[in-house]
Amino acid sequence: MTLAIIGGTGLTQISELTITGQQTLDTPFGAPSADYVFGEINGKQLIFLARHGNPHRIPPHKINYRANIWGLKQLDVTDIIAVAAVGGIGSDMAPGHIAVPDQIIDYSYGREHTFFADDLEHVTHIDFTEPYSPALRQRIMQAARNAGIEISPTATYGCTQGPRLETVAEIKRMAQDGCDLVGMTGMPEAALARELEMAYANISVVANWGAGIVAGEITMAEIEKNLEVGMSKAIGLLKAVSLLPD
Ligand code: HPA
């Protein structure tokens, strides 16, 4: 197994990672968000990519998801754990909490979302019944049990376009649709990984309540404060993953 971690807002770098190398890659789809960083945690080799660039400068709708995922495939990555900041919609998704979603609803638009756009002789429809790899999700759950980190083992992730946050009505509709979480980067990343046959799972870190779930506006200060707590838990979880046998 060659494991990659895609870090989102609040996880531009992992200080626990002992860095052994770095590589700039170009792809047929353009440049990835940042250099790929090679390193190890607990002796386990892995590759890290900062989704929003390093420093954090690329908004969700401008991320070159195809380049990011293509580059990981070029580096022979087999498994991707994507870490993402999200808003909580379900009542158990309080700020600071961690969930490993099992389903996605995609509300994003206008993003380059497939590698199968140009070869019209071979129209390919990937299976996406289970958008996240059940096996990789199980590994994360095992790691959470080993480390004593409380997580929600299932959740539906709704992907909005951003970069603005949602309205109260939008969050109400998402709740009615069955979304437990709202984020801006889950798609097309998950589908692109499936197209290139890499196992992909997501660790969602709740940064705030979705709009209107509690009274008042959502502030960046609140998001940053909650992410500090949540991301340190997520790093604990990644460390526990690195201790699992392949
Ligand atoms: N909505 C969408 N994406 C997010 C949010 C949110 O409330 N919080 C963090 N990422």
mmCIF file of C-alpha atoms and ligand atoms in Angstrom:
data_model
loop_
_atom_site.group_PDB
_atom_site.id
_atom_site.type_symbol
_atom_site.label_atom_id
_atom_site.label_comp_id
_atom_site.label_asym_id
_atom_site.label_seq_id
_atom_site.Cartn_x
_atom_site.Cartn_y
_atom_site.Cartn_z
ATOM 1 C CA MET A 1 0.000 0.000 0.000
ATOM 2 C CA THR A 2 1.224 3.491 -0.833
ATOM 3 C CA LEU A 3 -0.740 5.967 1.252
ATOM 4 C CA ALA A 4 -1.336 9.622 0.488
ATOM 5 C CA ILE A 5 -2.928 12.269 2.661
ATOM 6 C CA ILE A 6 -4.613 15.285 1.122
ATOM 7 C CA GLY A 7 -4.732 18.014 3.746
ATOM 8 C CA GLY A 8 -7.464 20.631 3.710
ATOM 9 C CA THR A 9 -8.055 23.905 5.525
ATOM 10 C CA GLY A 10 -6.249 23.761 8.867
ATOM 11 C CA LEU A 11 -3.901 21.027 7.657
ATOM 12 C CA THR A 12 -1.484 22.642 5.218
ATOM 13 C CA GLN A 13 1.357 20.650 6.712
ATOM 14 C CA ILE A 14 1.745 17.902 9.286
ATOM 15 C CA SER A 15 4.496 18.690 11.782
ATOM 16 C CA GLU A 16 4.471 15.025 12.905
ATOM 17 C CA LEU A 17 5.638 14.049 9.413
ATOM 18 C CA THR A 18 9.376 13.428 9.108
ATOM 19 C CA ILE A 19 9.997 14.849 5.650
ATOM 20 C CA THR A 20 12.258 12.816 3.390
ATOM 21 C CA GLY A 21 11.686 14.521 0.038
ATOM 22 C CA GLN A 22 9.569 16.755 -2.117
ATOM 23 C CA GLN A 23 8.560 16.641 -5.776
ATOM 24 C CA THR A 24 7.086 19.165 -8.194
ATOM 25 C CA LEU A 25 4.944 17.431 -10.799
ATOM 26 C CA ASP A 26 3.263 18.576 -13.959
ATOM 27 C CA THR A 27 0.282 16.710 -15.406
ATOM 28 C CA PRO A 28 -1.690 16.751 -18.675
ATOM 29 C CA PHE A 29 -4.296 18.730 -16.702
ATOM 30 C CA GLY A 30 -1.926 21.386 -15.385
ATOM 31 C CA ALA A 31 -0.153 21.893 -12.093
ATOM 32 C CA PRO A 32 -1.259 20.291 -8.818
ATOM 33 C CA SER A 33 -1.991 22.532 -5.826
ATOM 34 C CA ALA A 34 1.510 22.155 -4.362
ATOM 35 C CA ASP A 35 4.616 19.988 -4.352
ATOM 36 C CA TYR A 36 4.066 16.414 -3.209
ATOM 37 C CA VAL A 37 5.835 15.945 0.123
ATOM 38 C CA PHE A 38 7.315 12.538 0.967
ATOM 39 C CA GLY A 39 7.685 11.593 4.576
ATOM 40 C CA GLU A 40 7.000 9.110 7.304
ATOM 41 C CA ILE A 41 4.950 8.896 10.461
ATOM 42 C CA ASN A 42 5.824 6.091 12.898
ATOM 43 C CA GLY A 43 8.118 4.687 10.208
ATOM 44 C CA LYS A 44 5.251 4.447 7.692
ATOM 45 C CA GLN A 45 6.041 6.117 4.360
ATOM 46 C CA LEU A 46 3.414 8.424 2.984
ATOM 47 C CA ILE A 47 2.880 11.273 0.551
ATOM 48 C CA PHE A 48 1.259 14.551 1.592
ATOM 49 C CA LEU A 49 -0.434 17.126 -0.619
ATOM 50 C CA ALA A 50 -1.830 20.482 0.560
ATOM 51 C CA ARG A 51 -5.160 20.743 -1.305
ATOM 52 C CA HIS A 52 -5.330 24.537 -1.135
ATOM 53 C CA GLY A 53 -1.599 25.026 -1.815
ATOM 54 C CA ASN A 54 1.154 25.890 0.630
ATOM 55 C CA PRO A 55 0.634 28.592 1.776
ATOM 56 C CA HIS A 56 -3.157 28.153 1.688
ATOM 57 C CA ARG A 57 -4.236 30.271 -1.312
ATOM 58 C CA ILE A 58 -6.497 28.255 -3.677
ATOM 59 C CA PRO A 59 -10.264 28.454 -2.992
ATOM 60 C CA PRO A 60 -12.316 25.234 -3.295
ATOM 61 C CA HIS A 61 -13.801 25.973 -6.730
ATOM 62 C CA LYS A 62 -10.360 26.806 -8.192
ATOM 63 C CA ILE A 63 -8.546 23.683 -7.025
ATOM 64 C CA ASN A 64 -7.180 21.615 -9.908
ATOM 65 C CA TYR A 65 -8.646 18.352 -8.605
ATOM 66 C CA ARG A 66 -7.706 16.454 -11.748
ATOM 67 C CA ALA A 67 -4.045 17.463 -11.540
ATOM 68 C CA ASN A 68 -3.899 16.651 -7.822
ATOM 69 C CA ILE A 69 -5.333 13.153 -8.272
ATOM 70 C CA TRP A 70 -3.431 12.433 -11.493
ATOM 71 C CA GLY A 71 -0.160 13.336 -9.761
ATOM 72 C CA LEU A 72 -0.887 10.923 -6.924
ATOM 73 C CA LYS A 73 -1.507 8.135 -9.440
ATOM 74 C CA GLN A 74 1.790 8.961 -11.155
ATOM 75 C CA LEU A 75 3.477 8.497 -7.772
ATOM 76 C CA ASP A 76 1.944 4.979 -7.529
ATOM 77 C CA VAL A 77 -0.371 5.913 -4.679
ATOM 78 C CA THR A 78 -2.929 3.186 -3.956
ATOM 79 C CA ASP A 79 -4.843 4.727 -1.047
ATOM 80 C CA ILE A 80 -5.845 8.324 -0.341
ATOM 81 C CA ILE A 81 -7.091 9.704 2.957
ATOM 82 C CA ALA A 82 -8.565 13.144 2.368
ATOM 83 C CA VAL A 83 -8.887 15.438 5.367
ATOM 84 C CA ALA A 84 -11.452 18.219 5.062
ATOM 85 C CA ALA A 85 -12.977 20.954 7.193
ATOM 86 C CA VAL A 86 -16.784 20.852 7.135
ATOM 87 C CA GLY A 87 -19.859 22.401 8.663
ATOM 88 C CA GLY A 88 -22.065 20.239 10.880
ATOM 89 C CA ILE A 89 -25.715 19.693 9.942
ATOM 90 C CA GLY A 90 -26.674 16.529 11.872
ATOM 91 C CA SER A 91 -27.267 17.031 15.598
ATOM 92 C CA ASP A 92 -24.264 14.833 16.484
ATOM 93 C CA MET A 93 -21.905 16.836 14.226
ATOM 94 C CA ALA A 94 -20.822 19.509 16.703
ATOM 95 C CA PRO A 95 -17.735 21.667 16.072
ATOM 96 C CA GLY A 96 -14.537 19.763 16.851
ATOM 97 C CA HIS A 97 -16.151 16.396 16.026
ATOM 98 C CA ILE A 98 -14.753 13.984 13.436
ATOM 99 C CA ALA A 99 -16.771 11.901 10.982
ATOM 100 C CA VAL A 100 -15.807 9.376 8.316
ATOM 101 C CA PRO A 101 -18.555 9.831 5.733
ATOM 102 C CA ASP A 102 -19.920 6.917 3.727
ATOM 103 C CA GLN A 103 -22.066 8.859 1.234
ATOM 104 C CA ILE A 104 -21.910 12.045 -0.836
ATOM 105 C CA ILE A 105 -24.377 14.392 -2.466
ATOM 106 C CA ASP A 106 -22.734 16.701 -4.990
ATOM 107 C CA TYR A 107 -24.152 20.243 -5.206
ATOM 108 C CA SER A 108 -21.033 21.691 -6.843
ATOM 109 C CA TYR A 109 -21.031 22.863 -10.463
ATOM 110 C CA GLY A 110 -18.726 23.961 -13.239
ATOM 111 C CA ARG A 111 -15.746 21.983 -11.963
ATOM 112 C CA GLU A 112 -13.581 19.783 -14.172
ATOM 113 C CA HIS A 113 -14.914 16.592 -12.683
ATOM 114 C CA THR A 114 -13.808 13.669 -14.862
ATOM 115 C CA PHE A 115 -10.820 12.179 -16.644
ATOM 116 C CA PHE A 116 -13.241 10.592 -19.120
ATOM 117 C CA ALA A 117 -14.197 13.765 -20.975
ATOM 118 C CA ASP A 118 -12.305 13.571 -24.244
ATOM 119 C CA ASP A 119 -12.157 9.949 -25.391
ATOM 120 C CA LEU A 120 -15.668 9.704 -26.776
ATOM 121 C CA GLU A 121 -15.051 6.256 -28.240
ATOM 122 C CA HIS A 122 -15.007 4.790 -24.756
ATOM 123 C CA VAL A 123 -17.702 6.277 -22.574
ATOM 124 C CA THR A 124 -16.950 5.037 -19.087
ATOM 125 C CA HIS A 125 -19.389 5.089 -16.203
ATOM 126 C CA ILE A 126 -17.619 4.277 -12.951
ATOM 127 C CA ASP A 127 -19.556 2.565 -10.201
ATOM 128 C CA PHE A 128 -20.037 5.066 -7.362
ATOM 129 C CA THR A 129 -22.589 3.215 -5.242
ATOM 130 C CA GLU A 130 -20.147 3.394 -2.336
ATOM 131 C CA PRO A 131 -18.244 6.628 -3.082
ATOM 132 C CA TYR A 132 -15.675 5.979 -0.350
ATOM 133 C CA SER A 133 -13.601 2.805 -0.125
ATOM 134 C CA PRO A 134 -15.250 0.567 2.502
ATOM 135 C CA ALA A 135 -11.895 -1.115 3.218
ATOM 136 C CA LEU A 136 -10.070 2.171 3.811
ATOM 137 C CA ARG A 137 -12.945 3.451 5.953
ATOM 138 C CA GLN A 138 -12.675 0.281 8.051
ATOM 139 C CA ARG A 139 -8.955 0.954 8.553
ATOM 140 C CA ILE A 140 -9.685 4.467 9.789
ATOM 141 C CA MET A 141 -12.336 3.102 12.149
ATOM 142 C CA GLN A 142 -9.921 0.491 13.484
ATOM 143 C CA ALA A 143 -7.330 3.227 14.035
ATOM 144 C CA ALA A 144 -9.908 5.354 15.878
ATOM 145 C CA ARG A 145 -10.743 2.425 18.178
ATOM 146 C CA ASN A 146 -7.044 1.760 18.812
ATOM 147 C CA ALA A 147 -6.379 5.409 19.662
ATOM 148 C CA GLY A 148 -9.610 5.915 21.632
ATOM 149 C CA ILE A 149 -10.728 8.733 19.339
ATOM 150 C CA GLU A 150 -14.477 9.135 19.067
ATOM 151 C CA ILE A 151 -15.710 9.443 15.484
ATOM 152 C CA SER A 152 -18.974 9.060 13.593
ATOM 153 C CA PRO A 153 -18.477 5.996 11.395
ATOM 154 C CA THR A 154 -21.076 7.036 8.813
ATOM 155 C CA ALA A 155 -22.334 10.375 7.502
ATOM 156 C CA THR A 156 -23.564 11.905 4.270
ATOM 157 C CA TYR A 157 -21.297 14.670 2.986
ATOM 158 C CA GLY A 158 -22.925 17.395 0.883
ATOM 159 C CA CYS A 159 -20.477 19.223 -1.373
ATOM 160 C CA THR A 160 -21.324 22.856 -2.120
ATOM 161 C CA GLN A 161 -19.610 25.122 -4.594
ATOM 162 C CA GLY A 162 -18.316 27.806 -2.257
ATOM 163 C CA PRO A 163 -16.344 29.803 -1.534
ATOM 164 C CA ARG A 164 -19.237 31.466 0.272
ATOM 165 C CA LEU A 165 -20.931 29.618 3.091
ATOM 166 C CA GLU A 166 -24.567 28.555 2.725
ATOM 167 C CA THR A 167 -27.860 30.248 3.502
ATOM 168 C CA VAL A 168 -30.200 28.961 6.208
ATOM 169 C CA ALA A 169 -32.576 27.688 3.511
ATOM 170 C CA GLU A 170 -29.781 25.851 1.722
ATOM 171 C CA ILE A 171 -28.748 24.074 4.910
ATOM 172 C CA LYS A 172 -32.409 23.194 5.622
ATOM 173 C CA ARG A 173 -32.697 21.691 2.160
ATOM 174 C CA MET A 174 -29.470 19.763 2.630
ATOM 175 C CA ALA A 175 -30.765 18.403 5.946
ATOM 176 C CA GLN A 176 -33.956 17.296 4.186
ATOM 177 C CA ASP A 177 -31.819 15.623 1.530
ATOM 178 C CA GLY A 178 -30.104 13.636 4.278
ATOM 179 C CA CYS A 179 -26.805 15.522 4.522
ATOM 180 C CA ASP A 180 -25.046 15.370 7.891
ATOM 181 C CA LEU A 181 -22.055 17.462 6.803
ATOM 182 C CA VAL A 182 -21.422 20.310 4.395
ATOM 183 C CA GLY A 183 -18.073 20.960 2.752
ATOM 184 C CA MET A 184 -16.702 22.399 -0.475
ATOM 185 C CA THR A 185 -13.957 20.025 -1.583
ATOM 186 C CA GLY A 186 -15.330 16.481 -1.362
ATOM 187 C CA MET A 187 -16.222 16.483 -5.053
ATOM 188 C CA PRO A 188 -14.986 15.882 -7.663
ATOM 189 C CA GLU A 189 -11.997 14.627 -5.656
ATOM 190 C CA ALA A 190 -13.662 11.372 -4.581
ATOM 191 C CA ALA A 191 -14.936 10.527 -8.062
ATOM 192 C CA LEU A 192 -11.603 11.294 -9.730
ATOM 193 C CA ALA A 193 -9.816 8.946 -7.327
ATOM 194 C CA ARG A 194 -12.339 6.219 -8.217
ATOM 195 C CA GLU A 195 -11.818 6.851 -11.935
ATOM 196 C CA LEU A 196 -8.110 6.158 -11.469
ATOM 197 C CA GLU A 197 -8.878 3.139 -9.269
ATOM 198 C CA MET A 198 -7.350 4.424 -6.045
ATOM 199 C CA ALA A 199 -9.007 3.678 -2.698
ATOM 200 C CA TYR A 200 -10.266 6.961 -1.226
ATOM 201 C CA ALA A 201 -11.744 7.866 2.157
ATOM 202 C CA ASN A 202 -12.440 11.134 3.917
ATOM 203 C CA ILE A 203 -11.862 12.350 7.447
ATOM 204 C CA SER A 204 -14.216 15.279 7.988
ATOM 205 C CA VAL A 205 -13.389 17.701 10.775
ATOM 206 C CA VAL A 206 -16.333 19.836 11.868
ATOM 207 C CA ALA A 207 -15.340 23.505 12.015
ATOM 208 C CA ASN A 208 -18.739 25.128 12.686
ATOM 209 C CA TRP A 209 -22.460 24.475 12.728
ATOM 210 C CA GLY A 210 -24.020 24.836 9.281
ATOM 211 C CA ALA A 211 -25.819 28.150 8.681
ATOM 212 C CA GLY A 212 -28.895 28.567 10.874
ATOM 213 C CA ILE A 213 -28.366 25.410 12.956
ATOM 214 C CA VAL A 214 -27.491 27.746 15.818
ATOM 215 C CA ALA A 215 -28.300 31.450 15.930
ATOM 216 C CA GLY A 216 -25.859 34.008 14.585
ATOM 217 C CA GLU A 217 -23.314 34.378 11.825
ATOM 218 C CA ILE A 218 -20.447 32.006 11.142
ATOM 219 C CA THR A 219 -17.093 33.685 11.717
ATOM 220 C CA MET A 220 -13.637 32.737 10.469
ATOM 221 C CA ALA A 221 -12.387 33.138 14.043
ATOM 222 C CA GLU A 222 -14.812 30.447 15.224
ATOM 223 C CA ILE A 223 -13.853 28.164 12.331
ATOM 224 C CA GLU A 224 -10.135 28.555 13.049
ATOM 225 C CA LYS A 225 -10.544 27.936 16.784
ATOM 226 C CA ASN A 226 -12.578 24.752 16.268
ATOM 227 C CA LEU A 227 -10.251 23.518 13.552
ATOM 228 C CA GLU A 228 -7.296 23.709 15.908
ATOM 229 C CA VAL A 229 -9.005 21.237 18.218
ATOM 230 C CA GLY A 230 -10.413 19.083 15.418
ATOM 231 C CA MET A 231 -7.257 18.904 13.335
ATOM 232 C CA SER A 232 -5.143 17.813 16.289
ATOM 233 C CA LYS A 233 -7.618 14.934 16.714
ATOM 234 C CA ALA A 234 -7.387 14.197 12.979
ATOM 235 C CA ILE A 235 -3.588 14.081 13.232
ATOM 236 C CA GLY A 236 -3.924 11.655 16.156
ATOM 237 C CA LEU A 237 -6.127 9.533 13.936
ATOM 238 C CA LEU A 238 -3.620 9.636 11.065
ATOM 239 C CA LYS A 239 -0.870 8.589 13.470
ATOM 240 C CA ALA A 240 -3.017 5.646 14.559
ATOM 241 C CA VAL A 241 -3.625 4.733 10.901
ATOM 242 C CA SER A 242 0.133 4.723 10.321
ATOM 243 C CA LEU A 243 0.536 2.144 13.102
ATOM 244 C CA LEU A 244 -1.784 -0.381 11.394
ATOM 245 C CA PRO A 245 -0.159 -3.223 9.461
ATOM 246 C CA ASP A 246 -0.608 -2.889 5.666
HETATM 247 N N1 HPA B 1 -20.080 25.071 4.720
HETATM 248 C C1 HPA B 1 -19.315 24.622 3.700
HETATM 249 N N2 HPA B 1 -18.048 24.292 3.859
HETATM 250 C C2 HPA B 1 -17.499 24.422 5.071
HETATM 251 C C3 HPA B 1 -18.235 24.891 6.161
HETATM 252 C C4 HPA B 1 -19.597 25.231 5.972
HETATM 253 O O1 HPA B 1 -20.311 25.645 6.894
HETATM 254 N N3 HPA B 1 -17.390 24.911 7.234
HETATM 255 C C5 HPA B 1 -16.177 24.454 6.778
HETATM 256 N N4 HPA B 1 -16.251 24.151 5.485
#
